[in-house]
Short mmCIF file of C-alpha atoms in Angstrom, two decimals:
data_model
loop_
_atom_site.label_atom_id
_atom_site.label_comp_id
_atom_site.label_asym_id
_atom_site.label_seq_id
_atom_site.Cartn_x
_atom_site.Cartn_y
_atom_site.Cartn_z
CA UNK A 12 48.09 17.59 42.21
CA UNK A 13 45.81 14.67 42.02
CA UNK A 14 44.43 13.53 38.29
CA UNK A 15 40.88 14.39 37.55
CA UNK A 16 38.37 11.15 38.06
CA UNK A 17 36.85 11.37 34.53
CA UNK A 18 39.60 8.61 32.32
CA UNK A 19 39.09 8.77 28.59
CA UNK A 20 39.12 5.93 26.94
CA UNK A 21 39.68 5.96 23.35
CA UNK A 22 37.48 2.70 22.38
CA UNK A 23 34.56 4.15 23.26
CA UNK A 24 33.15 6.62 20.33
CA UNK A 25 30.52 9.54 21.64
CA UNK A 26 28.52 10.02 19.01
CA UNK A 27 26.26 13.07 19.41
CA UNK A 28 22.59 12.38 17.59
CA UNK A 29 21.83 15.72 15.96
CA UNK A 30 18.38 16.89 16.18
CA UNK A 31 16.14 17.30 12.94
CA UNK A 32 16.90 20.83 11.74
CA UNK A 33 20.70 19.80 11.55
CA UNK A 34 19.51 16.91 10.21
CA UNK A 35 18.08 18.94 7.11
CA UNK A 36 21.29 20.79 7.43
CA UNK A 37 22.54 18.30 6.25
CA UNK A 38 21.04 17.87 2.86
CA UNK A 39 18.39 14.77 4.58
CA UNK A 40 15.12 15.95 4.42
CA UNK A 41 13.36 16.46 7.88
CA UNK A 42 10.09 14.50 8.91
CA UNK A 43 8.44 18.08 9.11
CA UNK A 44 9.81 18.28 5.28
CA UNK A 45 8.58 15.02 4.64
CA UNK A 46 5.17 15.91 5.66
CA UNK A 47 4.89 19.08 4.02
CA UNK A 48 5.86 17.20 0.44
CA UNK A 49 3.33 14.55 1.09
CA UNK A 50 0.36 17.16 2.01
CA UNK A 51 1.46 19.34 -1.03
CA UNK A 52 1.83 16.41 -3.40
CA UNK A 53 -1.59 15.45 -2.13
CA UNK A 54 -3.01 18.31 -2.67
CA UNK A 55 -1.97 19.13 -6.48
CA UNK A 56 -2.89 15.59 -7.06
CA UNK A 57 -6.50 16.20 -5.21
CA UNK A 58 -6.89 19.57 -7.61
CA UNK A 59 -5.73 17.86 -10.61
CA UNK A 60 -7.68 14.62 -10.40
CA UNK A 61 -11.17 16.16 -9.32
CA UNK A 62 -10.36 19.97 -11.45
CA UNK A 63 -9.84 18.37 -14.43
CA UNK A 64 -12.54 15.77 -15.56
CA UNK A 65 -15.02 18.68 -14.30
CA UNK A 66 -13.86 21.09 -16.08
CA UNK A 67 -13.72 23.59 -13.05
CA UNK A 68 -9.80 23.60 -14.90
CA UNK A 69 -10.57 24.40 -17.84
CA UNK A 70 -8.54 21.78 -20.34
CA UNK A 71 -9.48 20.87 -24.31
CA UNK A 72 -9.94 17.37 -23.63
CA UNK A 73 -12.88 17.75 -20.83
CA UNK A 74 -16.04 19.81 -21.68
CA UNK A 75 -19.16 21.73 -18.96
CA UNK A 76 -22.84 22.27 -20.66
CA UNK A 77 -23.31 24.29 -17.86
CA UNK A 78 -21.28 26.71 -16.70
CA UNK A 79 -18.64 26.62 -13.28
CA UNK A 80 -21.36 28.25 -10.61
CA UNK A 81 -19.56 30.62 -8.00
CA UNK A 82 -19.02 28.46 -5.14
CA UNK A 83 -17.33 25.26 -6.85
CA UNK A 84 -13.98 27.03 -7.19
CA UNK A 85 -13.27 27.66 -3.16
CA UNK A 86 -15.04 23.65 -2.85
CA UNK A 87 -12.53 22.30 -4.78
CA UNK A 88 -9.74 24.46 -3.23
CA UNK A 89 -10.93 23.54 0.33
CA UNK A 90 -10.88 19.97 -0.62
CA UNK A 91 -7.15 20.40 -1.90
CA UNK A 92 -6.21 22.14 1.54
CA UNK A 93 -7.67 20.07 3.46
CA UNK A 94 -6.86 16.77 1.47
CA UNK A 95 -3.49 18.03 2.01
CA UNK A 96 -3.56 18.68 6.00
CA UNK A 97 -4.82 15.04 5.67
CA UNK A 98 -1.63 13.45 4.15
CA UNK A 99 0.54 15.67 6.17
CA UNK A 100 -0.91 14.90 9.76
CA UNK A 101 0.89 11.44 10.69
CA UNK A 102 -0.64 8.57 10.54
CA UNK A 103 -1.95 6.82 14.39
CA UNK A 104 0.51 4.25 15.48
CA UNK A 105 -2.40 1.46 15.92
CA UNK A 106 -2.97 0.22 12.16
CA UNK A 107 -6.96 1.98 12.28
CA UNK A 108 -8.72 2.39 9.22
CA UNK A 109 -9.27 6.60 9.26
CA UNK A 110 -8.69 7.09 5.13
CA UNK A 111 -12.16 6.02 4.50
CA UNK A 112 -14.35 9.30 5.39
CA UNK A 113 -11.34 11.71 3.73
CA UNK A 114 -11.47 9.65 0.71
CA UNK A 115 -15.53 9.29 0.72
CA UNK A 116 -15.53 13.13 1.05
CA UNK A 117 -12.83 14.05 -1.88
CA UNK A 118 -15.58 11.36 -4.32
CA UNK A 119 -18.56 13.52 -3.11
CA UNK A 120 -16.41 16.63 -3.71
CA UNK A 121 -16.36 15.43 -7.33
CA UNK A 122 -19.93 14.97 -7.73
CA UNK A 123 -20.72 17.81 -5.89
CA UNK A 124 -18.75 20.06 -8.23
CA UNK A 125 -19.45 18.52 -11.39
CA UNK A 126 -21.93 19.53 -14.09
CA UNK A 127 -25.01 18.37 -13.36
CA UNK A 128 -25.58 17.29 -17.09
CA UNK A 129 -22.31 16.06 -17.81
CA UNK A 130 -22.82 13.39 -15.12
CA UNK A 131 -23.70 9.90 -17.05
CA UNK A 132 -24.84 8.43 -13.54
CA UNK A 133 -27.48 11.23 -12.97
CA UNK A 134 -28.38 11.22 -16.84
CA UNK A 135 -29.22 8.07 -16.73
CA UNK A 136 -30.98 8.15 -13.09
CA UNK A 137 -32.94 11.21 -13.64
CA UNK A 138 -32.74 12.56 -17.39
CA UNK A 139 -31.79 15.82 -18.30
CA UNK A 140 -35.03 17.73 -16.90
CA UNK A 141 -34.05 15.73 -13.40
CA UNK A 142 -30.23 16.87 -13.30
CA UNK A 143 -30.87 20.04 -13.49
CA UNK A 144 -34.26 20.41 -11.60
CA UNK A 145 -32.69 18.03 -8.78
CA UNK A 146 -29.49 16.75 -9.01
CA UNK A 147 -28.36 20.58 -9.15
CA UNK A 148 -29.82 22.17 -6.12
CA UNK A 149 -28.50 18.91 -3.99
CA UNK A 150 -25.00 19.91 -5.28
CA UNK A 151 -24.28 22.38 -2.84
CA UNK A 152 -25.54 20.25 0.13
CA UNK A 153 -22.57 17.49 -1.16
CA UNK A 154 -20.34 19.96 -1.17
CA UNK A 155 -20.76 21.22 2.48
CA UNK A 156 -21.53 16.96 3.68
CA UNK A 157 -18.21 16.62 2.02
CA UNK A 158 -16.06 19.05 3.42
CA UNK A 159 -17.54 18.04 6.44
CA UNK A 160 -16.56 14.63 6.32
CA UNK A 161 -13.02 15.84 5.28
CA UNK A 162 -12.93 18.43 8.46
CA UNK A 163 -13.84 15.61 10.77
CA UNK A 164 -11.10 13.19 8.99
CA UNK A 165 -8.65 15.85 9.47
CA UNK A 166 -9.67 16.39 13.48
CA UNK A 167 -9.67 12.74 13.95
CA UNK A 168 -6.19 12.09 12.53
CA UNK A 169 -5.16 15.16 14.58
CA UNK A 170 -5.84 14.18 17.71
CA UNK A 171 -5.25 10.33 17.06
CA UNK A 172 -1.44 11.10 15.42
CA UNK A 173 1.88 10.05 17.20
CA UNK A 174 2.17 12.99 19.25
CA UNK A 175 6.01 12.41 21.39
CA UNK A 176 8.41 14.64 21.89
CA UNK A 177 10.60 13.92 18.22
CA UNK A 178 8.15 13.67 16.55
CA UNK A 179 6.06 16.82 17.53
CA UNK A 180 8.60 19.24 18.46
CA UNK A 181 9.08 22.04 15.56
#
């Protein structure tokens, strides 16, 4: 009987490359895993940093004159979601600019859910009479061009991401 063809040689080492789920297996986080910590951090840190300072979290240290209206609540929690799709989409391979309309629509969330008095910029611009006679009924109009702008952010980052196989693939 003849020998089969196939020799094995014992200097050459076959490494298999596991894929990423026994990668996380393995105690290494996956890039899925990766991206769900970065959106999640992202998104605390969005709720935190715009919640706080007005007072939509209610905190000792930060004080409203007028009172959290209904629809700032599900604004700010919008914002969080969708700040956090943001950071967990990855970024396009070509170094483009695309933070600058998600980060110009998580600024007009804050203004848009802040008190309309507590606002020093709008004070001084309009006076008390003027915050609340103008600055007010604009608020709700900043909140929608705002989660606008972060929608479109998040589309544009979607369909400009490094989409191959690896790095797609659930």
């Amino acid at each position: 009987m003849p020998e089969p063809t196939t020799s094995v040689r014992r200097d050459v080492n076959f490494a298999v490359v596991p894929d990423s789920r026994e990668l996380s297996a393995a105690g290494r986080p996956s890039r899925w895993g990766m991206r769900l910590l970065r959106g999640t951090l992202a998104g605390v840190i969005t709720t935190l940093v715009v919640g706080i300072p007005t007072d939509i979290i209610d905190t000792p240290v930060f004080g409203r004159e007028v009172p959290v209206r209904v629809w700032e609540l599900p604004v700010l929690l919008a914002t969080a979601v969708l700040t956090a799709v943001w950071f967990g989409i990855d970024k396009p391979e070509q170094s483009e600019r695309t933070g600058t309309p998600a980060a110009l629509g998580v600024v007009l969330t804050f203004f848009a859910v802040g008190c309309p008095v507590c606002n020093k910029l709008v004070l001084l611009a309009l006076g008390t009479s003027g915050a609340l006679g103008l600055w007010a009924p604009i608020q709700p109009i900043l909140a929608g061009v705002s989660l606008t702008m972060l929608l479109a952010a998040v589309v544009f980052r979607w369909r400009r991401r490094d989409c191959t196989t690896s790095s797609c693939s659930v």
